[in-house]
Amino acid sequence: MIKHRFLGSPGLLILQFVLLTLISLWIVPQYQSWHGFDLQHYHRISLYLQAGQVPYRDFLLEYPPLALIPILIPQLFSPQVPLDRVDYAIGFMMENLIVTSLLGVGLALIPHPRRQQTLIGYLVLTVLLAPLLPWRYDLFPSLLTLGGLLGIIFNFPLLAGIALGLGIATKLYPVVLLPLWLLYFAASRDWGGVVKLAVGAIATTIASFAPFWYLAGDSFTSFLTYHKDRGLQIESTWAGLISLGHVLGLTEASSEMSYGAQHIISPLADPLLTLQPFLFLGLMGVIYGLGGFVFWQEFRQNHHIKPQTLVVFSLATLLGFILANKVFSPQYLIWLLPFVPLLRSPTVALVSVSFALTTTVSFVTRQLRLMYPPSVVMLNLRNLILFMVLLFILLTFYKKLTSSRSSKL
């Protein structure tokens, strides 16, 4: 049985690659209308780099500096003559197909009693997200995040920290995993692991930022202020609720294009923007606090912390960050790929529905900005499903904590 399962893993990885490649090739004629803005932006950045221009100083870059790596890779295949927009898009798609396969291989390396189930879940999730997956650079930091998870599972905290630091320097969002992963080592009383993870992550991030900061000066921090100044992106939890209120006749709302995305315009937008940071910090505090207690209890009872517990709370941390944020771009779901397939089938199936709804709302109906009622309903259903997954995780572990305490009284 074990041999059969092992032999099944390569087959599932190959099937996943073939299916995603076929769907991506089928989508290529549509890429201009679905992804033209983002890919043209990536293409322009790659041309600026080839021309020797300095990011942040010579041209605006709203991404952290290591985002330049996946953006530049397609151009490296044509060092003499820069790729045009179409060839660049195809090269970028091919790059991401390879990264997606590497993600699958990384998931297969994680010790798991249901490896085939994990890879089947990964196959389903990537196929459902295929209209988006090969056309954004978010797969690159997701692969680095998975590298960090593998580093912890195989007890290489320094490597985990380096991988996490590289991820932070690519997309920023992995920074929310650092406090949780530090709590994991602290609860295990592995103070060497705490130091190695922290030093690896912080030193790598600083080393990645420093050359660009030196070259660009004060302009380097523009990628931080860019996101700070944004409003409520139209697919965020908060904008979704406002849109639903508009459809129900409870408030007025419209949308406008700014910062490369649609943002909600409503009398409720500014009050929610003021409240959002406090709700965000409160939710993240709950996740970190509960995660720390669960880690401590598991180590005290079993002298180790289950990798699955780390996986589940890592997913909860990312869900909290996404759902409480003022921006929820469709590609944020890519961040969940290193963790969701490792969960049980019912949870994977539920998250798969949210992936399908995201694809429909963002790339099929394309009418959300017009407050099209079916799109608004599907968007809020997507957000509700992800919130229910987060709530289920938190309540499940909270009940375990309270039942354990009750049994000792």
Short mmCIF file of C-alpha atoms in Angstrom, two decimals, residues 155-164 178 182 185 190-204:
data_model
loop_
_atom_site.label_atom_id
_atom_site.label_comp_id
_atom_site.label_asym_id
_atom_site.label_seq_id
_atom_site.Cartn_x
_atom_site.Cartn_y
_atom_site.Cartn_z
CA ASN A 155 14.24 21.10 11.96
CA PHE A 156 16.37 23.57 10.04
CA PRO A 157 15.19 26.83 11.64
CA LEU A 158 17.95 28.97 10.11
CA LEU A 159 17.02 27.83 6.60
CA ALA A 160 13.36 28.38 7.47
CA GLY A 161 14.19 31.93 8.51
CA ILE A 162 16.18 32.58 5.33
CA ALA A 163 13.33 31.27 3.15
CA LEU A 164 10.82 33.38 5.07
CA LEU A 178 7.15 35.12 11.62
CA LEU A 182 8.64 32.07 16.65
CA PHE A 185 9.88 27.29 18.72
CA ASP A 190 13.89 25.52 21.52
CA TRP A 191 15.50 28.88 22.16
CA GLY A 192 18.22 28.15 19.63
CA GLY A 193 15.46 27.68 17.06
CA VAL A 194 13.90 31.01 18.07
CA VAL A 195 17.22 32.82 17.55
CA LYS A 196 18.05 31.06 14.28
CA LEU A 197 14.59 31.66 12.79
CA ALA A 198 14.56 35.32 13.84
CA VAL A 199 18.11 36.04 12.71
CA GLY A 200 17.62 34.19 9.42
CA ALA A 201 14.39 36.05 8.59
CA ILE A 202 15.46 39.52 9.75
CA ALA A 203 19.01 39.40 8.38
CA THR A 204 17.85 38.07 4.99
#
